[in-house]
PDB file of C-alpha atoms and ligand atoms in Angstrom:
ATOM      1  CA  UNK U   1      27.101   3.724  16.428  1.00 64.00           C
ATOM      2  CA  UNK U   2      25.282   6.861  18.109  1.00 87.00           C
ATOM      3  CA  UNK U   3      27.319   9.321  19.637  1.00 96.00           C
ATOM      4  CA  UNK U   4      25.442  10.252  22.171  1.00 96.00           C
ATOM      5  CA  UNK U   5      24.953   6.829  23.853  1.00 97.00           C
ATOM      6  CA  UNK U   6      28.544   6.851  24.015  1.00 98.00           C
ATOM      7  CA  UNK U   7      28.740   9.554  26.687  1.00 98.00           C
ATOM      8  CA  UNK U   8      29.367   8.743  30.099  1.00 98.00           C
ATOM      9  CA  UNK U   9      27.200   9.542  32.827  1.00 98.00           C
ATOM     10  CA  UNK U  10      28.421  11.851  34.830  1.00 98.00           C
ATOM     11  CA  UNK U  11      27.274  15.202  36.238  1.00 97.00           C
ATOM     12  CA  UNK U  12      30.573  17.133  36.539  1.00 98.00           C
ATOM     13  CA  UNK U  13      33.937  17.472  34.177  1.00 98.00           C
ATOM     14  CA  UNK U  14      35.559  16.935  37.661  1.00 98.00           C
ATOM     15  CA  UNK U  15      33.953  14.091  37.713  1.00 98.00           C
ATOM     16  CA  UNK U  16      34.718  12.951  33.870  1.00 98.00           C
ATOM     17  CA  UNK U  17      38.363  13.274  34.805  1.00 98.00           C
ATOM     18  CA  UNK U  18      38.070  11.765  38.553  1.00 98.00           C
ATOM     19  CA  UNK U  19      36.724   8.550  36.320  1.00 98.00           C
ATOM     20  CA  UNK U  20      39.524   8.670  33.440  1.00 98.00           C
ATOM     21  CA  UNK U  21      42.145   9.101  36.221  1.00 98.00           C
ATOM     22  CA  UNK U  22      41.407   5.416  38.113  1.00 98.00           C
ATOM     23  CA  UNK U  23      40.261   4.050  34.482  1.00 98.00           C
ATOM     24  CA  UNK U  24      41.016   0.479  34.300  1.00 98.00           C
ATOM     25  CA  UNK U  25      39.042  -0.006  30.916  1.00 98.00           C
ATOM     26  CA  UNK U  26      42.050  -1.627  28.795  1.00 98.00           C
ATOM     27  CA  UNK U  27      45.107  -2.763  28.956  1.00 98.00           C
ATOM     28  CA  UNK U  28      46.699   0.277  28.716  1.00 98.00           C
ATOM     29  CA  UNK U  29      46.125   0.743  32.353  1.00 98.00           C
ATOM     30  CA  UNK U  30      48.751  -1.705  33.234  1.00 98.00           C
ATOM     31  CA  UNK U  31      51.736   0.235  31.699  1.00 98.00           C
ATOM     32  CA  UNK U  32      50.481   3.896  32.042  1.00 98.00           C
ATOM     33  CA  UNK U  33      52.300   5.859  34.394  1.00 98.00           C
ATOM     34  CA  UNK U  34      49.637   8.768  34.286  1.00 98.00           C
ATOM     35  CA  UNK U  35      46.965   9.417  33.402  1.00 99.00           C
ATOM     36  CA  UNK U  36      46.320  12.029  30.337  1.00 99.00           C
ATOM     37  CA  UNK U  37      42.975  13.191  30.397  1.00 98.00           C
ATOM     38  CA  UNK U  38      43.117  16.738  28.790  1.00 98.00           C
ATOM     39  CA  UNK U  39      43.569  20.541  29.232  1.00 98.00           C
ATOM     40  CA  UNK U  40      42.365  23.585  28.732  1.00 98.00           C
ATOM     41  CA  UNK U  41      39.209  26.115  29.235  1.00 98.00           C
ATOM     42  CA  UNK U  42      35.967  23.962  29.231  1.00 98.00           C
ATOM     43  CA  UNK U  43      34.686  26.908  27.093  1.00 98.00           C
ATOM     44  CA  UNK U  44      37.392  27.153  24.085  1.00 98.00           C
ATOM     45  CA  UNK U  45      36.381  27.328  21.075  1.00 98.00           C
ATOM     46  CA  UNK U  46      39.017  25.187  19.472  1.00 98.00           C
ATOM     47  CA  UNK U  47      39.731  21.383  20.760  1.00 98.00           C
ATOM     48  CA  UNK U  48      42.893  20.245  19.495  1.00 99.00           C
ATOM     49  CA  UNK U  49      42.611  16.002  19.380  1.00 98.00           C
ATOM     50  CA  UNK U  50      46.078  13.949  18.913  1.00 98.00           C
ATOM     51  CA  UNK U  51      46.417  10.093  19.603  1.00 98.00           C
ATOM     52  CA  UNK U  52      47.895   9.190  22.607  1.00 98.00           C
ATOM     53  CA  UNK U  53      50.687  10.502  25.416  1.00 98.00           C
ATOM     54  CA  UNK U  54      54.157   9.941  25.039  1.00 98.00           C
ATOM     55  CA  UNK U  55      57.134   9.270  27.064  1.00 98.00           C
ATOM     56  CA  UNK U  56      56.933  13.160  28.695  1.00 98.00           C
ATOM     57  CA  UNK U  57      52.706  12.908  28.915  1.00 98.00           C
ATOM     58  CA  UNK U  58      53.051   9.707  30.136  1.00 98.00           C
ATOM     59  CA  UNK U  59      55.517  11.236  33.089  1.00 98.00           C
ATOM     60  CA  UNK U  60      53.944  14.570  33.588  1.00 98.00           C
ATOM     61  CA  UNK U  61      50.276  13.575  33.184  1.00 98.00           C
ATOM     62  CA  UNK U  62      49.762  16.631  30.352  1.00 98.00           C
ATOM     63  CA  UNK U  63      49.349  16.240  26.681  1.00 98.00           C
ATOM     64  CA  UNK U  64      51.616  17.993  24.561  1.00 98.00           C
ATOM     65  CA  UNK U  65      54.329  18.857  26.446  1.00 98.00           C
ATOM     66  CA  UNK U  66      56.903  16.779  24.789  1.00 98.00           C
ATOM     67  CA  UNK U  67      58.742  17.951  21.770  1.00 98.00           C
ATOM     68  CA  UNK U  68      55.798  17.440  19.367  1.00 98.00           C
ATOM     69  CA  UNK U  69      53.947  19.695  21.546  1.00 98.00           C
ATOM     70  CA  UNK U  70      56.229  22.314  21.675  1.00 98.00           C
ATOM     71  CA  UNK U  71      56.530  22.083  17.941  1.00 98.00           C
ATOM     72  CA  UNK U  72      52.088  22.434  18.523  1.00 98.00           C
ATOM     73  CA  UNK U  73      52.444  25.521  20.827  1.00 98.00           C
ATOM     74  CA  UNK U  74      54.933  27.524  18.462  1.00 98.00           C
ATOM     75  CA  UNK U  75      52.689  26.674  14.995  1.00 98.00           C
ATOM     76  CA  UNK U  76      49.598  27.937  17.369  1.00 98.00           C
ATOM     77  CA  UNK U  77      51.876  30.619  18.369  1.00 98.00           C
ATOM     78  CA  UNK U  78      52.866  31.617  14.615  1.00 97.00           C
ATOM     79  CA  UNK U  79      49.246  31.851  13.448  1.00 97.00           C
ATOM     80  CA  UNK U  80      48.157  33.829  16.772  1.00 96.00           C
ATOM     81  CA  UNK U  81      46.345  31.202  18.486  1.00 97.00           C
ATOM     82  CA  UNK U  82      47.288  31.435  22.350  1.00 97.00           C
ATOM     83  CA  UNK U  83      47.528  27.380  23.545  1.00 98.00           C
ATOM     84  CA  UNK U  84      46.158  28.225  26.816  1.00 98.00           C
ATOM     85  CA  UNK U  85      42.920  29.319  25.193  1.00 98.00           C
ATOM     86  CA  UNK U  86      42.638  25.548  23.133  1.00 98.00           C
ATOM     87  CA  UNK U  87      41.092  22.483  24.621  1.00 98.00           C
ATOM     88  CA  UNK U  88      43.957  19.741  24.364  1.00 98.00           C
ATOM     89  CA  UNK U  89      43.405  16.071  24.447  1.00 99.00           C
ATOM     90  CA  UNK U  90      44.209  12.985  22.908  1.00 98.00           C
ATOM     91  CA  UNK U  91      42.081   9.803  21.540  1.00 98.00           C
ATOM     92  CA  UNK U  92      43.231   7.468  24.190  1.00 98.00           C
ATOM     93  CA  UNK U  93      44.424   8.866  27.744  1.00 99.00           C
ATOM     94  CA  UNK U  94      47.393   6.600  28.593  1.00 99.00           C
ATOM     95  CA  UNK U  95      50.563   6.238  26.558  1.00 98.00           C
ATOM     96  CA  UNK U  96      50.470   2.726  24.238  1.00 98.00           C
ATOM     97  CA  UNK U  97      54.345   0.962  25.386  1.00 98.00           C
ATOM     98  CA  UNK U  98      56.944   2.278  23.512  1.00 97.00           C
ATOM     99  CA  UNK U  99      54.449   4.780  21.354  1.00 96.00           C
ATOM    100  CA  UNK U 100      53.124   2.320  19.247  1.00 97.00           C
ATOM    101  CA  UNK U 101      49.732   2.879  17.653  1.00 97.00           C
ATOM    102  CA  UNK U 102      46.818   2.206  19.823  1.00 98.00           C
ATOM    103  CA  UNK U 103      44.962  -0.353  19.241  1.00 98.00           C
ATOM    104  CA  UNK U 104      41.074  -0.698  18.014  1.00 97.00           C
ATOM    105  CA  UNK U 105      40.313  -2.298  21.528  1.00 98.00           C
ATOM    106  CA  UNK U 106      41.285   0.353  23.662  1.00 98.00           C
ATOM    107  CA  UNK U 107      40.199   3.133  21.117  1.00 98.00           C
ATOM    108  CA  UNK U 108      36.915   2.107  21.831  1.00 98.00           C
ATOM    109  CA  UNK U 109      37.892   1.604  25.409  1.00 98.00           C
ATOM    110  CA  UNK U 110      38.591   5.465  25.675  1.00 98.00           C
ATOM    111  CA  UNK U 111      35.766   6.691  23.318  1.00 98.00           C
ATOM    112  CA  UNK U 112      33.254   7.329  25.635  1.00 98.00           C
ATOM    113  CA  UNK U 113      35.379  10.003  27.085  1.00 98.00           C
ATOM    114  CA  UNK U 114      36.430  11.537  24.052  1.00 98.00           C
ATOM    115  CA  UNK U 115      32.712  11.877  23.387  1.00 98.00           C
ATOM    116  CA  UNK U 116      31.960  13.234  26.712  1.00 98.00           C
ATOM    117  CA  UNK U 117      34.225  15.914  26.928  1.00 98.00           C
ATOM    118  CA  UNK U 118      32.843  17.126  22.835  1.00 98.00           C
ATOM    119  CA  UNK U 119      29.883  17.249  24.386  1.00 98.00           C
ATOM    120  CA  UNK U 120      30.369  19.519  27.524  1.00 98.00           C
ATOM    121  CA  UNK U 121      33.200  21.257  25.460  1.00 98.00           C
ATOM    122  CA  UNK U 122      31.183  22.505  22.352  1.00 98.00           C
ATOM    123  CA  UNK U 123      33.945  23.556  20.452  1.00 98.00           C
ATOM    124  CA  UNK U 124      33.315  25.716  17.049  1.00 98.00           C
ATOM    125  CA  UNK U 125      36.222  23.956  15.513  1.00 98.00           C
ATOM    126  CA  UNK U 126      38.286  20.401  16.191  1.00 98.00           C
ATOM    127  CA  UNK U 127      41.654  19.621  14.639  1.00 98.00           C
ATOM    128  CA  UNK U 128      42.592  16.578  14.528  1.00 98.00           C
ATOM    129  CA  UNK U 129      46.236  15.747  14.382  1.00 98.00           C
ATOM    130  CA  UNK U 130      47.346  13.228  12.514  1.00 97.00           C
ATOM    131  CA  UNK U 131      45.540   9.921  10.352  1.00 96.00           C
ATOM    132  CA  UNK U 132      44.282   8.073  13.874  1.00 96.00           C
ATOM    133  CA  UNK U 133      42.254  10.870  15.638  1.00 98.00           C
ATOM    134  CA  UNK U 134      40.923  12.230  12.381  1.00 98.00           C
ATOM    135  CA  UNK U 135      39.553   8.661  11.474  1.00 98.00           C
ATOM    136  CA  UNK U 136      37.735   8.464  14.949  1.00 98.00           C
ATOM    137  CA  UNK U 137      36.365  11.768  14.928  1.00 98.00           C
ATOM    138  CA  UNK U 138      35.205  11.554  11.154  1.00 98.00           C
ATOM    139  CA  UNK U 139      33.593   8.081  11.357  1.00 97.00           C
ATOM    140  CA  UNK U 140      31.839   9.012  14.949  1.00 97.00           C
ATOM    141  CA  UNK U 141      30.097  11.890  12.345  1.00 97.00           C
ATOM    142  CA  UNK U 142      29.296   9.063  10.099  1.00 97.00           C
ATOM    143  CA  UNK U 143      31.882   9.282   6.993  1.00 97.00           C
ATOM    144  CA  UNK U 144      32.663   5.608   6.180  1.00 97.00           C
ATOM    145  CA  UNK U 145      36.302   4.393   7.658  1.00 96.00           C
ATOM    146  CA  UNK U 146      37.489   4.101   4.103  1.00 96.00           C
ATOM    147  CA  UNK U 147      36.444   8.186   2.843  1.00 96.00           C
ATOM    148  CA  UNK U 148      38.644   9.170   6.193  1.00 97.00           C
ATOM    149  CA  UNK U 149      41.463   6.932   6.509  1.00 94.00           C
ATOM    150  CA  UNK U 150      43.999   8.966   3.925  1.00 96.00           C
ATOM    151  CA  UNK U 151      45.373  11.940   5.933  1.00 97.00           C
ATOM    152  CA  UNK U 152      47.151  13.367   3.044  1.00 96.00           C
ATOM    153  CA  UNK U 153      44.254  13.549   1.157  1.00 97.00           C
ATOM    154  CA  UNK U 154      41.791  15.186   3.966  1.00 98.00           C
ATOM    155  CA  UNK U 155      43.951  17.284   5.416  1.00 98.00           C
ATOM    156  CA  UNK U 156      43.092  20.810   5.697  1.00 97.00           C
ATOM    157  CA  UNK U 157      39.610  20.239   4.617  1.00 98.00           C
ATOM    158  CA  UNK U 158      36.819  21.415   6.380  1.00 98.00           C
ATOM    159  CA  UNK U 159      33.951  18.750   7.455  1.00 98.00           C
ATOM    160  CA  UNK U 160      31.125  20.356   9.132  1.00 98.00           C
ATOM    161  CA  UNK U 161      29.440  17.342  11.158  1.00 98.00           C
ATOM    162  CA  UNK U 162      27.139  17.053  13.795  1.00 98.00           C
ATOM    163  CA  UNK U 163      27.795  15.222  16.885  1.00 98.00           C
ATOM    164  CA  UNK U 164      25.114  14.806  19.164  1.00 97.00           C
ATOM    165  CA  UNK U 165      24.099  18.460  19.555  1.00 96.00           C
ATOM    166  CA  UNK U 166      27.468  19.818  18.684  1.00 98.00           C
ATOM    167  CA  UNK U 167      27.710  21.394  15.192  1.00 98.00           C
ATOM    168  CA  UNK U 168      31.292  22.087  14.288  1.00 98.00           C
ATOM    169  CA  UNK U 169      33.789  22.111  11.941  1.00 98.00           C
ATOM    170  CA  UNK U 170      36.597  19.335  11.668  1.00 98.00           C
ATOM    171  CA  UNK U 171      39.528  20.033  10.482  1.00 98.00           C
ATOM    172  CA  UNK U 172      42.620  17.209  10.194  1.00 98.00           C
ATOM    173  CA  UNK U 173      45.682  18.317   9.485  1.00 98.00           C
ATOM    174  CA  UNK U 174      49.057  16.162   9.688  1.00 98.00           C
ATOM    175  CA  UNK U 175      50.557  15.736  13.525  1.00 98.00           C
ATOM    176  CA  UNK U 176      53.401  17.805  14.400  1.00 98.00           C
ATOM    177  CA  UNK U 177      55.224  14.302  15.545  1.00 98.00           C
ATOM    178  CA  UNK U 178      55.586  14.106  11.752  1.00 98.00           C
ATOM    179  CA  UNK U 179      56.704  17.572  11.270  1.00 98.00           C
ATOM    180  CA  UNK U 180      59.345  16.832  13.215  1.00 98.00           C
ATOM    181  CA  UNK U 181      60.798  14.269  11.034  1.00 96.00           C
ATOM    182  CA  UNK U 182      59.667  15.877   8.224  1.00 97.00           C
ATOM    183  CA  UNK U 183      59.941  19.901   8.068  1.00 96.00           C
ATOM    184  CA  UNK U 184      58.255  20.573   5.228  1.00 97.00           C
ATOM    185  CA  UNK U 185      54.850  19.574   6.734  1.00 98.00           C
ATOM    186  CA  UNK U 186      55.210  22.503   9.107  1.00 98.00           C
ATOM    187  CA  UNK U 187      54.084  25.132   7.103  1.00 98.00           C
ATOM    188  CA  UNK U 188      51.653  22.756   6.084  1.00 98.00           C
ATOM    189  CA  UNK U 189      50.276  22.386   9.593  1.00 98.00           C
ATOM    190  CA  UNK U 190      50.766  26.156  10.072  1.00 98.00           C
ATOM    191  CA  UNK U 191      48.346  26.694   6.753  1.00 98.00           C
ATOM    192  CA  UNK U 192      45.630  24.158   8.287  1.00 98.00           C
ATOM    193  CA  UNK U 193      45.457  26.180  11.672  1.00 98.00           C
ATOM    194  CA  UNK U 194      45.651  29.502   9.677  1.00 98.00           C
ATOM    195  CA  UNK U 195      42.162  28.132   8.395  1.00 98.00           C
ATOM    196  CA  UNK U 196      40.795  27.409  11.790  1.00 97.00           C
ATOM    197  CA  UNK U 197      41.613  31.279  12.730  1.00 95.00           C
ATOM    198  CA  UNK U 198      39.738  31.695   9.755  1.00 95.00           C
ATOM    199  CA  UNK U 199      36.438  30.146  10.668  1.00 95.00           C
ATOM    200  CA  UNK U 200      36.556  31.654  14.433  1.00 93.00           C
ATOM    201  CA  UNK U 201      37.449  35.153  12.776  1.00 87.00           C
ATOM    202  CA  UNK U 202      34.008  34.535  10.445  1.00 88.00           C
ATOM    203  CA  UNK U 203      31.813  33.200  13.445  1.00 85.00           C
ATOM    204  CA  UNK U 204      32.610  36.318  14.970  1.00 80.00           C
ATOM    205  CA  UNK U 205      31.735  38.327  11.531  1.00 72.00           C
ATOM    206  CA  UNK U 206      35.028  39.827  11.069  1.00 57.00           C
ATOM    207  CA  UNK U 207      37.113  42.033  13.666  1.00 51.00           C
ATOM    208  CA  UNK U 208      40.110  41.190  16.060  1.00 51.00           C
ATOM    209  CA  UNK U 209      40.364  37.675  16.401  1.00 47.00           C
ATOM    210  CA  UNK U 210      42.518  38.027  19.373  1.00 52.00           C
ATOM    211  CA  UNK U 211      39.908  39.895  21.413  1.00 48.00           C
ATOM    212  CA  UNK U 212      37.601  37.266  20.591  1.00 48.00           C
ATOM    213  CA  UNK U 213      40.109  33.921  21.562  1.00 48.00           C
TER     214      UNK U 213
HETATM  215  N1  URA N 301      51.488  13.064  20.675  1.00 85.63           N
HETATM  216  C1  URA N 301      50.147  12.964  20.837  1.00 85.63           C
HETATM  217  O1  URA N 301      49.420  12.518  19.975  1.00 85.63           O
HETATM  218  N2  URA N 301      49.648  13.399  21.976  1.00 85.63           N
HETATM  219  C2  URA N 301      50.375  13.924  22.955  1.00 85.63           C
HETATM  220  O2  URA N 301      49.806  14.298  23.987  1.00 85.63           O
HETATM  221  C3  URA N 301      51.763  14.011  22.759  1.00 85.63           C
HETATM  222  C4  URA N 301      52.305  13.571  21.618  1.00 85.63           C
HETATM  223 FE1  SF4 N 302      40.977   3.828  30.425  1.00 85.63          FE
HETATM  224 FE2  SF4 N 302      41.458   5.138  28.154  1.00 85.63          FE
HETATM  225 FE3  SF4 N 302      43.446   4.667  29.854  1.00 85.63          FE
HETATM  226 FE4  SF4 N 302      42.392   2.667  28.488  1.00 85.63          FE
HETATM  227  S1  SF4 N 302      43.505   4.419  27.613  1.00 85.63           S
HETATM  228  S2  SF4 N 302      42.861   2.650  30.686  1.00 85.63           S
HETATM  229  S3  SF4 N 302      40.220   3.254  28.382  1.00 85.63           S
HETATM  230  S4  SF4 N 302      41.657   5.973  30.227  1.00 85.63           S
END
């Protein structure tokens, strides 16, 4: 699959989101109650990917602003990453009934705007919460479904990949849905986006970090 014939045409992000917001592509159309196309600066540095909205993104048309994102926002917080300066968006735009998974049909459905907004992003760094969104991004780079799959095992690693003509660094790290079942993979999480300061502090070749974000 090539990434870049994946994008969609359009001339504008406007106009990207003007397209995901009347997006009848799958099924998940029919149950949606908004739309969830993503949020942040168009030049950040850091895109933060999760699976789909929930029950709140679903009703407020934001990602992350249920209590898994303001579990997100206070590990950012704790590690001195500001939210408002991350890119925020999910693999598929509209919330899967009753938060099940979403399914391979209307992954693919969604991709091409997932790839679209990588490529007018550029981002240094992605994170990828949780198993789903790190398996998309890592097999549209080209590892093989089965390398990717295991988030416990690729977590906190650091795959520099090319997409298109985006060179960045992925990073998965468990999704803070799970952390809030499970408290011990909080610091976890908190250690993974320690790592992503990291890399932006070394792009930069050292000094304040916060100057920088
Ligand atoms: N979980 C996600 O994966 N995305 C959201 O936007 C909210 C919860
Ligand atoms: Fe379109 Fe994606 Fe929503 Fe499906 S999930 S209707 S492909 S925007």
């Amino acid at each position: 699959m090539d990434f870049i014939k994946l994008k969609v045409n359009v001339s504008s992000y406007d106009e990207l989101v003007q397209l995901m917001m009347s997006c009848t592509k799958c099924k998940l159309y029919t149950t949606r109650r908004r739309v969830v196309p993503g949020e942040g600066p168009l030049d950040a540095k850091i895109m933060i990917i999760g699976e789909a909205p929930g029950e709140k993104e679903d009703e407020e048309g934001r990602p992350f602003v249920g209590a898994a994102g303001q579990l997100l926002t206070k590990l950012l917080n704790n590690v001195g990453i500001r939210r408002g300066d991350v890119y925020i968006t999910n693999v598929v735009k509209c919330r899967p009934p009753n938060n099940r998974d979403p399914e391979p049909d209307e992954i693919e459905a969604c991709k091409p705007y997932l790839v679209t907004q990588i490529l007018m992003i550029k981002p240094r760094v992605i994170v990828c919460l949780g198993r789903h969104s790190a398996r998309e991004v890592l097999t549209m780079a080209g590892y093989p479904e089965k390398a990717v799959s295991n988030i416990s095992s690729i977590r906190g690693k650091v795959f520099n990949v090319r997409l298109g003509d985006v060179n960045v660094k992925v990073l998965p790290t468990y999704h803070p849905a799970a952390a809030l079942y499970n408290p011990r993979l909080r610091s976890i999480i908190e250690d993974d986006l320690r790592k992503v300061r990291a890399i932006l502090d070394e792009d930069k070749g050292g000094g304040d970090i916060l100057s920088y974000l």
